[in-house]
PDB file of C-alpha atoms in Angstrom:
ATOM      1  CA  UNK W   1      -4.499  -4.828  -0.120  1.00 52.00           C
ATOM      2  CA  UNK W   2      -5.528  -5.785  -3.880  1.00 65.00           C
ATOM      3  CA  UNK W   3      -2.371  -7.472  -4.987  1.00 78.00           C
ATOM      4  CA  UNK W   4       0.212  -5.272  -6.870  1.00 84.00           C
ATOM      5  CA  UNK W   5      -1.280  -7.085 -10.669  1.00 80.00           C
ATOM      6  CA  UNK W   6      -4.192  -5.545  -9.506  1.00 82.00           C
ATOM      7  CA  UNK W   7      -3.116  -2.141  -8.865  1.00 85.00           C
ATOM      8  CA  UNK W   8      -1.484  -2.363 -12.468  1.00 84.00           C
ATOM      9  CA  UNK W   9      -4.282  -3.786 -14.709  1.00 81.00           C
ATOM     10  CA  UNK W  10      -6.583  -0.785 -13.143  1.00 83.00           C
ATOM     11  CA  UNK W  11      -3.770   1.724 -14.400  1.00 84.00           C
ATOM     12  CA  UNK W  12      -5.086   0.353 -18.008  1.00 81.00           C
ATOM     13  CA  UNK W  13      -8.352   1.815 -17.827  1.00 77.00           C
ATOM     14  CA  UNK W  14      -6.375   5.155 -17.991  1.00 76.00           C
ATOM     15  CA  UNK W  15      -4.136   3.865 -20.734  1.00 71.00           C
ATOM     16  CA  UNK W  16      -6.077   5.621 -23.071  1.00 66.00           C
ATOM     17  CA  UNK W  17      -6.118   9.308 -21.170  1.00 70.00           C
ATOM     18  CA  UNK W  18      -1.861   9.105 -21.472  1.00 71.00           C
ATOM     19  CA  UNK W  19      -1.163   8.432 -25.061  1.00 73.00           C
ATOM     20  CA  UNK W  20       3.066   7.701 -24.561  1.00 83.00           C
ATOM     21  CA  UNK W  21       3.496   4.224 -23.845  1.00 83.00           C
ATOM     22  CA  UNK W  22       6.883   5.921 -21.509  1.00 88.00           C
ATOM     23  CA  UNK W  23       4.554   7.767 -19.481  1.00 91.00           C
ATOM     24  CA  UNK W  24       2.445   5.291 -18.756  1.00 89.00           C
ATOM     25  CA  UNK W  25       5.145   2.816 -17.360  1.00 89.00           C
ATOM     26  CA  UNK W  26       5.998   5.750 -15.480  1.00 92.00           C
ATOM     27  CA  UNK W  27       2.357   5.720 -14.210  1.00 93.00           C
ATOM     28  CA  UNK W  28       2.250   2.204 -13.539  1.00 91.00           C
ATOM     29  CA  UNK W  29       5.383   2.610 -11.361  1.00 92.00           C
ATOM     30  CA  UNK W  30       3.018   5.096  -9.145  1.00 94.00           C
ATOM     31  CA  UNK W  31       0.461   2.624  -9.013  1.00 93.00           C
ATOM     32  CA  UNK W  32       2.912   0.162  -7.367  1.00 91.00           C
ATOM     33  CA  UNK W  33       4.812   2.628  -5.242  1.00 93.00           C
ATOM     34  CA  UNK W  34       2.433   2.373  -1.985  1.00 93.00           C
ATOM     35  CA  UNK W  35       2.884  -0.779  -1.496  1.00 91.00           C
ATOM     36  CA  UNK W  36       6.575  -1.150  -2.871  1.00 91.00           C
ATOM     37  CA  UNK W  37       8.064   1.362  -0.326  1.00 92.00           C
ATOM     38  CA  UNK W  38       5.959  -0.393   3.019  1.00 90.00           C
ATOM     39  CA  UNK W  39       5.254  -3.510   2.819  1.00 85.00           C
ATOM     40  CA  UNK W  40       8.731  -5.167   2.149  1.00 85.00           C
ATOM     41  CA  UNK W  41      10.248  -3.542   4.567  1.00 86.00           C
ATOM     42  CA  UNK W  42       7.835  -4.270   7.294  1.00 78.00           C
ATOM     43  CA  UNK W  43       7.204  -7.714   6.425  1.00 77.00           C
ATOM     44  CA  UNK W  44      10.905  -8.475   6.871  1.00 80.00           C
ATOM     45  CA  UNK W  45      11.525  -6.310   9.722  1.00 82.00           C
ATOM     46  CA  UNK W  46       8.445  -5.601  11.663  1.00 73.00           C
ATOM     47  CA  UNK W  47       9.905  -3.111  13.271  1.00 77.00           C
ATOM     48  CA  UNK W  48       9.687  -1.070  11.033  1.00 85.00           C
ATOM     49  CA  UNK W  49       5.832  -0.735  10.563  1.00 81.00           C
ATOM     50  CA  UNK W  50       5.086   2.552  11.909  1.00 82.00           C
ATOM     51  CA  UNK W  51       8.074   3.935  10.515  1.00 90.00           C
ATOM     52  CA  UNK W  52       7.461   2.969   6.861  1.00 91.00           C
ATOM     53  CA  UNK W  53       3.357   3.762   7.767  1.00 88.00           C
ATOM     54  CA  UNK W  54       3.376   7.466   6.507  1.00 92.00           C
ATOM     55  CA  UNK W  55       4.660   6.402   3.207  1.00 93.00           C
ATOM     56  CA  UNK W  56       1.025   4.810   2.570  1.00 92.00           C
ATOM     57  CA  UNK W  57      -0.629   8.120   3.242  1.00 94.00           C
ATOM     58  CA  UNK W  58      -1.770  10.836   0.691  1.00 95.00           C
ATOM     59  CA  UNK W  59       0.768  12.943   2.381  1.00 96.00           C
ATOM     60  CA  UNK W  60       4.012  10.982   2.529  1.00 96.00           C
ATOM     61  CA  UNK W  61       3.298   9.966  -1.310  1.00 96.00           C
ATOM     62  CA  UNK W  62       2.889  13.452  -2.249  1.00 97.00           C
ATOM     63  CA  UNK W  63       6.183  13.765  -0.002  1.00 96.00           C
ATOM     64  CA  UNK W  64       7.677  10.566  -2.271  1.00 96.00           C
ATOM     65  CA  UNK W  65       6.904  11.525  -5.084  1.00 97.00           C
ATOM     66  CA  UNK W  66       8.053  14.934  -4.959  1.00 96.00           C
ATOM     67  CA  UNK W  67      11.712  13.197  -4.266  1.00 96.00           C
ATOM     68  CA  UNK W  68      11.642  11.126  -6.657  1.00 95.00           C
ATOM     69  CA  UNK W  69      10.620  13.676  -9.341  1.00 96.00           C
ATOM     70  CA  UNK W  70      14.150  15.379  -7.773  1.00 95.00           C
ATOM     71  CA  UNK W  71      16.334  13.122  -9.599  1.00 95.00           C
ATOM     72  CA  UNK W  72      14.800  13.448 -13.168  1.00 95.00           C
ATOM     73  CA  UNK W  73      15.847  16.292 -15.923  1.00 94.00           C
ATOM     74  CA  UNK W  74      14.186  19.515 -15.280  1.00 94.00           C
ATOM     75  CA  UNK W  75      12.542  19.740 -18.237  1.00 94.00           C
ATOM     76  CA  UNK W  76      10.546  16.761 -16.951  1.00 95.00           C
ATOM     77  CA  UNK W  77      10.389  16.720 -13.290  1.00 95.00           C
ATOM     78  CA  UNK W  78       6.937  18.293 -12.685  1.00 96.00           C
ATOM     79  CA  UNK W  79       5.391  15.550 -15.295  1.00 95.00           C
ATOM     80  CA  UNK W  80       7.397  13.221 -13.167  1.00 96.00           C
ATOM     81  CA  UNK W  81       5.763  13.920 -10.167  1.00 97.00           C
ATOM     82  CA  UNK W  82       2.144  14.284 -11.688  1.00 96.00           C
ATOM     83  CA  UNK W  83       2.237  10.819 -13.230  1.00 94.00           C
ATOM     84  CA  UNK W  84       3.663   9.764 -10.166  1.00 95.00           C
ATOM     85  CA  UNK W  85       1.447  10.831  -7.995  1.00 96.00           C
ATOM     86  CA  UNK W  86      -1.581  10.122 -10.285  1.00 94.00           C
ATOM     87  CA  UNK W  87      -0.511   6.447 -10.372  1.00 94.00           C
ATOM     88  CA  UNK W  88       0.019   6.522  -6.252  1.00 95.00           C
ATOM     89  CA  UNK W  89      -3.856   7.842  -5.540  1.00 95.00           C
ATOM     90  CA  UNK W  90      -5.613   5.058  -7.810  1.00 93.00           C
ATOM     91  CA  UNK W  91      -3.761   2.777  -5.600  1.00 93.00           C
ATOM     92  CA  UNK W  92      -4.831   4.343  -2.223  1.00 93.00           C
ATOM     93  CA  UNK W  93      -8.403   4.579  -4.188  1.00 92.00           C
ATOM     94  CA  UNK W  94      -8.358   0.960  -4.493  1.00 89.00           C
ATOM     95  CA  UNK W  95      -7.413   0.169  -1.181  1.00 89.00           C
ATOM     96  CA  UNK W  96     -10.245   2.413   0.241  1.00 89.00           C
ATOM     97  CA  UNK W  97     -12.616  -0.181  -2.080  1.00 86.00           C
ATOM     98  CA  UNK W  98     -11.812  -2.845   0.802  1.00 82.00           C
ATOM     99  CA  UNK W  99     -13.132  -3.795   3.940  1.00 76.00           C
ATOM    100  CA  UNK W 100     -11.825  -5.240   7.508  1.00 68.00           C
ATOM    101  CA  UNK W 101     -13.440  -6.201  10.097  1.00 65.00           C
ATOM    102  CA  UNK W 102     -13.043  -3.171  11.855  1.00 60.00           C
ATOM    103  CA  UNK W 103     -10.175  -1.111  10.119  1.00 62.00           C
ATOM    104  CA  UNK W 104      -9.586   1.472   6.904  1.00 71.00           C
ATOM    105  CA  UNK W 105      -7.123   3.556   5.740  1.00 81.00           C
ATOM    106  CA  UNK W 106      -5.752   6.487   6.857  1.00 84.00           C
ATOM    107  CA  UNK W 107      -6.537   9.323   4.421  1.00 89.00           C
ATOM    108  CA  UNK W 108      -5.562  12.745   6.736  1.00 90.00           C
ATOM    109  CA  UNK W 109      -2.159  11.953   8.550  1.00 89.00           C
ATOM    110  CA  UNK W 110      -0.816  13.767  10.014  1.00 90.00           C
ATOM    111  CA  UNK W 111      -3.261  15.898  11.110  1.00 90.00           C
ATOM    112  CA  UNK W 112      -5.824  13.101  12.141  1.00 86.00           C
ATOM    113  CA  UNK W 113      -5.725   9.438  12.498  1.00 81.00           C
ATOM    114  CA  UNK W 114      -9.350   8.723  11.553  1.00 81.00           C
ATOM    115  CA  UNK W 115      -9.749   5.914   9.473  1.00 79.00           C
ATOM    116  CA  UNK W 116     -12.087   5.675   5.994  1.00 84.00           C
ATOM    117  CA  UNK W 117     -13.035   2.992   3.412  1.00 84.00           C
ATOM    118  CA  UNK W 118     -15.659   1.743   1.089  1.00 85.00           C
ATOM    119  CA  UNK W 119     -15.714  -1.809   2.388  1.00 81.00           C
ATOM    120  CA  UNK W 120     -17.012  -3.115  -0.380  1.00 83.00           C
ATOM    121  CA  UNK W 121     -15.021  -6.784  -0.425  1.00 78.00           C
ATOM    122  CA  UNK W 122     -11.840  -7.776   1.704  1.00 74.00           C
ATOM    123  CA  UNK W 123      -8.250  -7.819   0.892  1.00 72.00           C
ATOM    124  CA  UNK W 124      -7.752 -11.125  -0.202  1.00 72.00           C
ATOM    125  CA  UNK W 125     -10.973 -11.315  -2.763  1.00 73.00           C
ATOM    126  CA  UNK W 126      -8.890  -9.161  -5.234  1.00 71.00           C
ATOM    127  CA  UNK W 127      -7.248 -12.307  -6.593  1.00 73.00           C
ATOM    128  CA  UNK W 128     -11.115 -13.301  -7.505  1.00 76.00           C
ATOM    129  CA  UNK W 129     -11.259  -9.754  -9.614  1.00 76.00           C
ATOM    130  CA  UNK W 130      -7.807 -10.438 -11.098  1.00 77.00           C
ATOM    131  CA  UNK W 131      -9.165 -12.553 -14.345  1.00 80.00           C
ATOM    132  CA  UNK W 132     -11.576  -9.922 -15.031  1.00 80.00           C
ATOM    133  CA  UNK W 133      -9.073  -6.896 -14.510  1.00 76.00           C
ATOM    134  CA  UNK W 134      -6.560  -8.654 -16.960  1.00 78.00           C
ATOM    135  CA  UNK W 135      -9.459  -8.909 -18.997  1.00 82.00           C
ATOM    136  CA  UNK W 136     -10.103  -5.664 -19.660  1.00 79.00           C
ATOM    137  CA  UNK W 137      -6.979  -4.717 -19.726  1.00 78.00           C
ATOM    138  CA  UNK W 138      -6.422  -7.084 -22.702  1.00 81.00           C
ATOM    139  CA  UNK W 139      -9.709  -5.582 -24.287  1.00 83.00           C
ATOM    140  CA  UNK W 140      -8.299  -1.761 -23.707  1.00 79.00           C
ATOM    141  CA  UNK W 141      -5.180  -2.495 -24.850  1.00 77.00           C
ATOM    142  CA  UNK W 142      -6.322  -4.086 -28.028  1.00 82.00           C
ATOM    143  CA  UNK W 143      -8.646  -1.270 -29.106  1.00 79.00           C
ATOM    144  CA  UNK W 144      -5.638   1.011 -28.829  1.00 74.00           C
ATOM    145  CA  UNK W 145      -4.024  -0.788 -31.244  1.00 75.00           C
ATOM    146  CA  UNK W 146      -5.834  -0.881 -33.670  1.00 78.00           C
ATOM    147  CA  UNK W 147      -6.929   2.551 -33.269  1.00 73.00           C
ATOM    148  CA  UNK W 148      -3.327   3.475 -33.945  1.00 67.00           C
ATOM    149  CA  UNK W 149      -3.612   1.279 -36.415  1.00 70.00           C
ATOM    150  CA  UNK W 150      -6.384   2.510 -38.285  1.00 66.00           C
ATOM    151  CA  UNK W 151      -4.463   5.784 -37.812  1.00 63.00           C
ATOM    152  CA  UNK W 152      -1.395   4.840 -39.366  1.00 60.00           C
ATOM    153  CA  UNK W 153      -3.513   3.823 -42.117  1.00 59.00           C
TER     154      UNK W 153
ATOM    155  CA  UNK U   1      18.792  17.001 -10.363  1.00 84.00           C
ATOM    156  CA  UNK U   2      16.629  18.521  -7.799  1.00 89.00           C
ATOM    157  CA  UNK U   3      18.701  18.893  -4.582  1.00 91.00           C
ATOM    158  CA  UNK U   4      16.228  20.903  -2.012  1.00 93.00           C
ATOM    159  CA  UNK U   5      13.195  18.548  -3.907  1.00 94.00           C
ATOM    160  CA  UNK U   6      14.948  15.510  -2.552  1.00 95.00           C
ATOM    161  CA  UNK U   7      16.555  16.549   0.586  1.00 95.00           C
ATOM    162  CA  UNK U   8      13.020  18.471   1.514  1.00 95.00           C
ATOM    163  CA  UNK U   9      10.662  15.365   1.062  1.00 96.00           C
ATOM    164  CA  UNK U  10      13.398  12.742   2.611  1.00 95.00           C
ATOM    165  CA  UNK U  11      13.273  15.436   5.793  1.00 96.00           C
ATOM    166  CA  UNK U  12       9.399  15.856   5.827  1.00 96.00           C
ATOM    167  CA  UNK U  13       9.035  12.235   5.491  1.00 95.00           C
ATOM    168  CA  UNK U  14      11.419  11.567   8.669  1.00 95.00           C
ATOM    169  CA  UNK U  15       9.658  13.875  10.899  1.00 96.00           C
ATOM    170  CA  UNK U  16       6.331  12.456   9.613  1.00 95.00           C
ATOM    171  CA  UNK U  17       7.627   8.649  10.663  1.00 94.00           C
ATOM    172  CA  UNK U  18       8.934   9.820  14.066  1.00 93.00           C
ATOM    173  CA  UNK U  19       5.793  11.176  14.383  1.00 92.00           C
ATOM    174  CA  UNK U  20       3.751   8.105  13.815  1.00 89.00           C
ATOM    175  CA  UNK U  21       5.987   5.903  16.077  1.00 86.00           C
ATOM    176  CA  UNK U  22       5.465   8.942  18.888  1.00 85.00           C
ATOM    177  CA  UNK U  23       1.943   9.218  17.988  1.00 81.00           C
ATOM    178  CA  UNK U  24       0.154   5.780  17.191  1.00 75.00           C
ATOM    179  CA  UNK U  25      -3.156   5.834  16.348  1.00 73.00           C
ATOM    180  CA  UNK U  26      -5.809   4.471  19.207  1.00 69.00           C
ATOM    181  CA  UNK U  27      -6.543   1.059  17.307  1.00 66.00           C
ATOM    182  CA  UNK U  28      -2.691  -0.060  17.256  1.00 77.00           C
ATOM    183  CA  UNK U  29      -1.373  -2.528  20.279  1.00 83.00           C
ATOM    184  CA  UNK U  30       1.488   0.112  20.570  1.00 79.00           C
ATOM    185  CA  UNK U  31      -1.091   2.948  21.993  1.00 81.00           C
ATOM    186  CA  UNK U  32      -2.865   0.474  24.343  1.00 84.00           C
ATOM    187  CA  UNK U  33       0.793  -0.640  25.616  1.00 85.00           C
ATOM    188  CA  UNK U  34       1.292   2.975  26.112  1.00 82.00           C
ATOM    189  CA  UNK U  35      -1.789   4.086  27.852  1.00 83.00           C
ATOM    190  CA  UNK U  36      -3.402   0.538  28.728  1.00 84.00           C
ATOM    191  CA  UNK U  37      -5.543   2.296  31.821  1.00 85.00           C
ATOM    192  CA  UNK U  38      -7.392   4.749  29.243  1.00 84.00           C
ATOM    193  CA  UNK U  39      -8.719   1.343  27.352  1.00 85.00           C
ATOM    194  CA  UNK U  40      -9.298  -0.819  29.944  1.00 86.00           C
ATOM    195  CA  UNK U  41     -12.992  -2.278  29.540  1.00 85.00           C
ATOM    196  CA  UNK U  42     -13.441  -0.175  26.382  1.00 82.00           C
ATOM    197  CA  UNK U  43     -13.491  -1.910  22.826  1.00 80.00           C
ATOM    198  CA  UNK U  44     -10.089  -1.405  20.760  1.00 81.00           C
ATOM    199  CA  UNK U  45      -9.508  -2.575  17.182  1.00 76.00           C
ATOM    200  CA  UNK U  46      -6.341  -4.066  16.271  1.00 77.00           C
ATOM    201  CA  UNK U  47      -4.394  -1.786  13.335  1.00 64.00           C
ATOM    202  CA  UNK U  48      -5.119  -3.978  10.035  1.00 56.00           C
ATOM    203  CA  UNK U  49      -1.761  -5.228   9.371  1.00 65.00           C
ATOM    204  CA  UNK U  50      -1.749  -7.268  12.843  1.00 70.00           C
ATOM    205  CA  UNK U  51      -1.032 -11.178  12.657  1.00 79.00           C
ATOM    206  CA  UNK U  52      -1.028 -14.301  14.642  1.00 86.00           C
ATOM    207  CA  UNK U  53       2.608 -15.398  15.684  1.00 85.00           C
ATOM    208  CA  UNK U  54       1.608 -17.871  18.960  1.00 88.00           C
ATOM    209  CA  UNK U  55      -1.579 -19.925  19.296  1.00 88.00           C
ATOM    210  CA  UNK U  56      -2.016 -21.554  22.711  1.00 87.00           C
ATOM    211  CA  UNK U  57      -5.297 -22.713  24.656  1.00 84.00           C
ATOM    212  CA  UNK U  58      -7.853 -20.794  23.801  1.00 87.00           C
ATOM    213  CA  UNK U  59      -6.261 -17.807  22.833  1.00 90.00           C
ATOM    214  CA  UNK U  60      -3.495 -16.885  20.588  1.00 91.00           C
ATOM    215  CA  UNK U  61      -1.050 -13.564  19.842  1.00 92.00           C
ATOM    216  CA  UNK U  62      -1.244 -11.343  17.441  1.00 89.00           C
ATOM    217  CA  UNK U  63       1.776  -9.279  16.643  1.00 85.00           C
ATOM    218  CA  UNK U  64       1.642  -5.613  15.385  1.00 79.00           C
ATOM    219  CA  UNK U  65       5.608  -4.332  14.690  1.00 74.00           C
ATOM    220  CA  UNK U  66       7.428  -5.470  17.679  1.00 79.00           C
ATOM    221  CA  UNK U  67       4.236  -5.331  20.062  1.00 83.00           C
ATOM    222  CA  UNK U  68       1.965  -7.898  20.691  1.00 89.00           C
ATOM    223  CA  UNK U  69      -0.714  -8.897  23.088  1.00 90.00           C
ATOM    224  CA  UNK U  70      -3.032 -11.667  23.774  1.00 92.00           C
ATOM    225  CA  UNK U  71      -6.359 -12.513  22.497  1.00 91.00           C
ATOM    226  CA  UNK U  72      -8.866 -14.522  24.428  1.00 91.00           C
ATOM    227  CA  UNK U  73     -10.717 -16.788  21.793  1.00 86.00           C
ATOM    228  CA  UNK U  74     -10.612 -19.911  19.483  1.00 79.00           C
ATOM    229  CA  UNK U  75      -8.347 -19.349  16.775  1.00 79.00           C
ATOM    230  CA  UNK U  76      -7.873 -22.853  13.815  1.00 84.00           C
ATOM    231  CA  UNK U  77      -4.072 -23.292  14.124  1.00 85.00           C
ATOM    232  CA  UNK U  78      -3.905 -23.183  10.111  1.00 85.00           C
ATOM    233  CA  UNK U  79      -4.252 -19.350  10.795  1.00 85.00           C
ATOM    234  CA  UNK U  80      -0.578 -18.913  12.645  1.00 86.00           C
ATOM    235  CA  UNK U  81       1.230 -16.029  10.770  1.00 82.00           C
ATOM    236  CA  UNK U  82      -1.684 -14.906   8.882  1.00 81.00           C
ATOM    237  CA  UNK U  83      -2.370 -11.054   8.997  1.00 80.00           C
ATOM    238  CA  UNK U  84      -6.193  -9.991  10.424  1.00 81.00           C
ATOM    239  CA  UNK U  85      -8.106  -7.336  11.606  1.00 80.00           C
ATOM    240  CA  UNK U  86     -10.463  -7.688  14.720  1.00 83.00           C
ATOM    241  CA  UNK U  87     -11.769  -5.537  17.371  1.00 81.00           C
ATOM    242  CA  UNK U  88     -12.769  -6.630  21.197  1.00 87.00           C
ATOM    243  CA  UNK U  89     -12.788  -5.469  24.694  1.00 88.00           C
ATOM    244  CA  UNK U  90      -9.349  -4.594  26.518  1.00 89.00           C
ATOM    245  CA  UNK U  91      -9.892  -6.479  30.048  1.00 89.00           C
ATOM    246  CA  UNK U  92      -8.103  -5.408  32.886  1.00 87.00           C
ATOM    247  CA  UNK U  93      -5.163  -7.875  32.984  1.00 88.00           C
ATOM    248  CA  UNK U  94      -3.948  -6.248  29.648  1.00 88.00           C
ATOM    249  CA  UNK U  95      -6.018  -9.026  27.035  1.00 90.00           C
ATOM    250  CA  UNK U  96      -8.557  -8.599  24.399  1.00 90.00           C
ATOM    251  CA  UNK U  97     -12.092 -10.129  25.157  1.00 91.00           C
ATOM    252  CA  UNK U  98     -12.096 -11.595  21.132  1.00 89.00           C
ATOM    253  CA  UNK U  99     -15.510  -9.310  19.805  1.00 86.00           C
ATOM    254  CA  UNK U 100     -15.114  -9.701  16.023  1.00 84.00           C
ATOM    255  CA  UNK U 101     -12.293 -10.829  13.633  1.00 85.00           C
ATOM    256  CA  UNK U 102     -11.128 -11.429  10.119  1.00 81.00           C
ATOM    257  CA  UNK U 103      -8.641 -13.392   8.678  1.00 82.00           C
ATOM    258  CA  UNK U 104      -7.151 -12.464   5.534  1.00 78.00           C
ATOM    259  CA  UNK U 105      -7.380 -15.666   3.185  1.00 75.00           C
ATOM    260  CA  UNK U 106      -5.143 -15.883  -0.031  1.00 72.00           C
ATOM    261  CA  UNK U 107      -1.825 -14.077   1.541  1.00 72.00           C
ATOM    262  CA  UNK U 108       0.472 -15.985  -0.406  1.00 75.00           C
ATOM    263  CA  UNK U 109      -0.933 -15.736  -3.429  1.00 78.00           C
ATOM    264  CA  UNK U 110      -1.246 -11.800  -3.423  1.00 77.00           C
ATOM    265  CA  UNK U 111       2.890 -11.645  -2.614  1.00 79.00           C
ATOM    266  CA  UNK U 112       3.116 -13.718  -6.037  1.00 82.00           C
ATOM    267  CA  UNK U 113       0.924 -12.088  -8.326  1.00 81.00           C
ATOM    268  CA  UNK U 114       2.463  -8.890  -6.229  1.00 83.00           C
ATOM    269  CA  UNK U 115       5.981 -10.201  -7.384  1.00 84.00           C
ATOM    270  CA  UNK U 116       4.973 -11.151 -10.879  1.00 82.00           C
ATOM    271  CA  UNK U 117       3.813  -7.402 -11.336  1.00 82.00           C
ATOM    272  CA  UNK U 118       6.988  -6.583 -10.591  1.00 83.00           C
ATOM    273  CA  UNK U 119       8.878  -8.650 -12.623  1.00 85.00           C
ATOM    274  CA  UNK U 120       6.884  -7.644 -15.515  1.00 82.00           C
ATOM    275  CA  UNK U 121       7.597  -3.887 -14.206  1.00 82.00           C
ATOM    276  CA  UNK U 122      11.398  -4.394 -14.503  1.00 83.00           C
ATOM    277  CA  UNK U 123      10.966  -5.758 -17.841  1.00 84.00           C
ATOM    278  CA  UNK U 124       8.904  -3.167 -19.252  1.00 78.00           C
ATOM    279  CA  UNK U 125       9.635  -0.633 -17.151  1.00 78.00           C
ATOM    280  CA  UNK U 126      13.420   0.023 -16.909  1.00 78.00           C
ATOM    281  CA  UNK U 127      14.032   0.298 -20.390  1.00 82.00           C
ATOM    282  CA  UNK U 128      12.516   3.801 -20.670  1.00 87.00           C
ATOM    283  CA  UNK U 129      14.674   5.002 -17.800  1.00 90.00           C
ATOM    284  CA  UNK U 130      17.561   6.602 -18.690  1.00 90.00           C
ATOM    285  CA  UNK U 131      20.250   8.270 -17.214  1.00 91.00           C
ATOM    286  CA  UNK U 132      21.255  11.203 -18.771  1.00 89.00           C
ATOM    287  CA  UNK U 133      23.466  14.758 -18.374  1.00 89.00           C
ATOM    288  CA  UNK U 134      23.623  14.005 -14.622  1.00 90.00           C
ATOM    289  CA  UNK U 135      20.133  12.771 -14.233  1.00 92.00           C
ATOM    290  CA  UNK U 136      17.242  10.527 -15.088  1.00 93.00           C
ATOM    291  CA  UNK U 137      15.195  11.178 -18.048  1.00 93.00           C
ATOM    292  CA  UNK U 138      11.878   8.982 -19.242  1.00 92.00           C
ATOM    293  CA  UNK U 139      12.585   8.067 -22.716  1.00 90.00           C
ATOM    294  CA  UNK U 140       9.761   9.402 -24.949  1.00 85.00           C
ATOM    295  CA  UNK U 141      11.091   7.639 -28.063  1.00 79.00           C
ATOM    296  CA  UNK U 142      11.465   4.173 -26.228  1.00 67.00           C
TER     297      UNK U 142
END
């Protein structure tokens, strides 16, 4: 998987779509969630891989997210789980963006276990990307500012 | 807060992870320990988040979970407890001919940058959190 800084310097090139800085922590936060809720817990206790598995799936984050969204105000819940979720499939997109030697992701659990990716570099080449991720990140998040800048001017 | 919201997706989510330990996919050492005769002398690919835990004479053991089986092929001993996907034939005394395989390079520094993202999270993050009236709120002002 592209590490977790990764996952969160992509959120940036939607920084500019969600304008409220709060918001787009909260999206961030989906971004991480895939891997947050998995990959400790099987990594420490093996065991556990297949159970945690389904919470890496389109359908168990939709299923996440919609919990999670349970324990904010009303007023905000549904925006909860929309940022939430948002954040949750450019993760799974970037996943799909790797390649294995014979392996993918699993896109249609439960209802099939057929496996799908782009394969375009493996796993561990993300850490090669990460300079030019931060990058633009850096370049994004300076234009906002000084578009809200120019604004407030 | 949302009562049935929560309670609903913790219950989906439970029946969806019994299902997957009932029901593991065909490239996962768990279904060929469960139906070994249906993949003998076919090729199986090992689920991506397999990796090596013994390395002994030509051939080592990769772990998947709590399951594990035996690979036949030369594996560099500075690969022992690195995660890898490969694929191969299932011979008949329950091993895997050694077809194709990748080893995922740069583990450790993924878990740090990983961990660094989340430290920045918690810094940035929790401050627009708040609880509030019973339940959490993202704070629009913050």
């Amino acid at each position: 998987m592209p590490d977790l800084l990764s996952h969160m310097a992509a959120g940036y090139l939607l920084l500019a779509k969600i304008k409220s800085r709060a918001w787009f922590i909260v999206f961030l936060i989906g971004t991480c969630l895939p891997d947050l809720v998995t990959r400790p817990f099987y990594i420490i206790f093996p065991k556990l891989f297949w159970i945690v598995m389904p919470a890496h799936t389109p359908a168990g984050l939709f299923l996440l997210c919609l919990g999670l969204s349970g324990f904010f105000a009303a007023r905000q819940r549904n925006r909860v789980f929309i940022t939430l979720f948002a954040g949750c499939m450019l993760h799974l997109f970037l996943d799909l963006l790797q390649k294995h030697a014979h392996g993918g992701y699993v896109l249609l659990f439960p209802f099939s276990w057929d496996i799908f990716e782009f394969g375009l570099f493996y796993s561990e080449k993300s850490t090669d990307f990460l300079p030019l991720w931060l990058l633009l990140a850096g370049i994004i998040i300076s234009r906002i500012k000084r578009k809200y800048k120019l604004n407030e001017n | 807060m949302a009562w049935w919201r929560i309670v609903f997706s913790v219950g989906v989510l439970a029946v969806l992870a019994w299902f997957a330990v009932e029901n593991p996919p065909a490239n996962s050492i768990a279904e060929l320990h469960a139906n070994p005769q249906k993949y003998f002398g076919k090729s199986v690919t090992l689920y991506v988040e397999t990796c090596i835990d013994s390395i002994a004479a030509e051939k080592f053991r990769v772990r998947e979970g709590e399951q594990t089986i035996w690979v036949h092929g030369v594996t560099d001993p500075a690969w022992l407890h690195h995660n890898l996907s490969l694929d191969g034939i299932l011979t008949s005394d329950f091993t895997v001919q050694l077809n194709r395989i990748h080893i995922y390079q740069n583990r450790r520094w993924i878990i740090v940058f990983s961990l660094l993202a989340l430290l920045l999270l918690f810094l940035f993050g929790l401050p627009v959190l708040i609880w509030r009236h019973g339940a959490f709120e993202v704070d629009e002002y913050a």
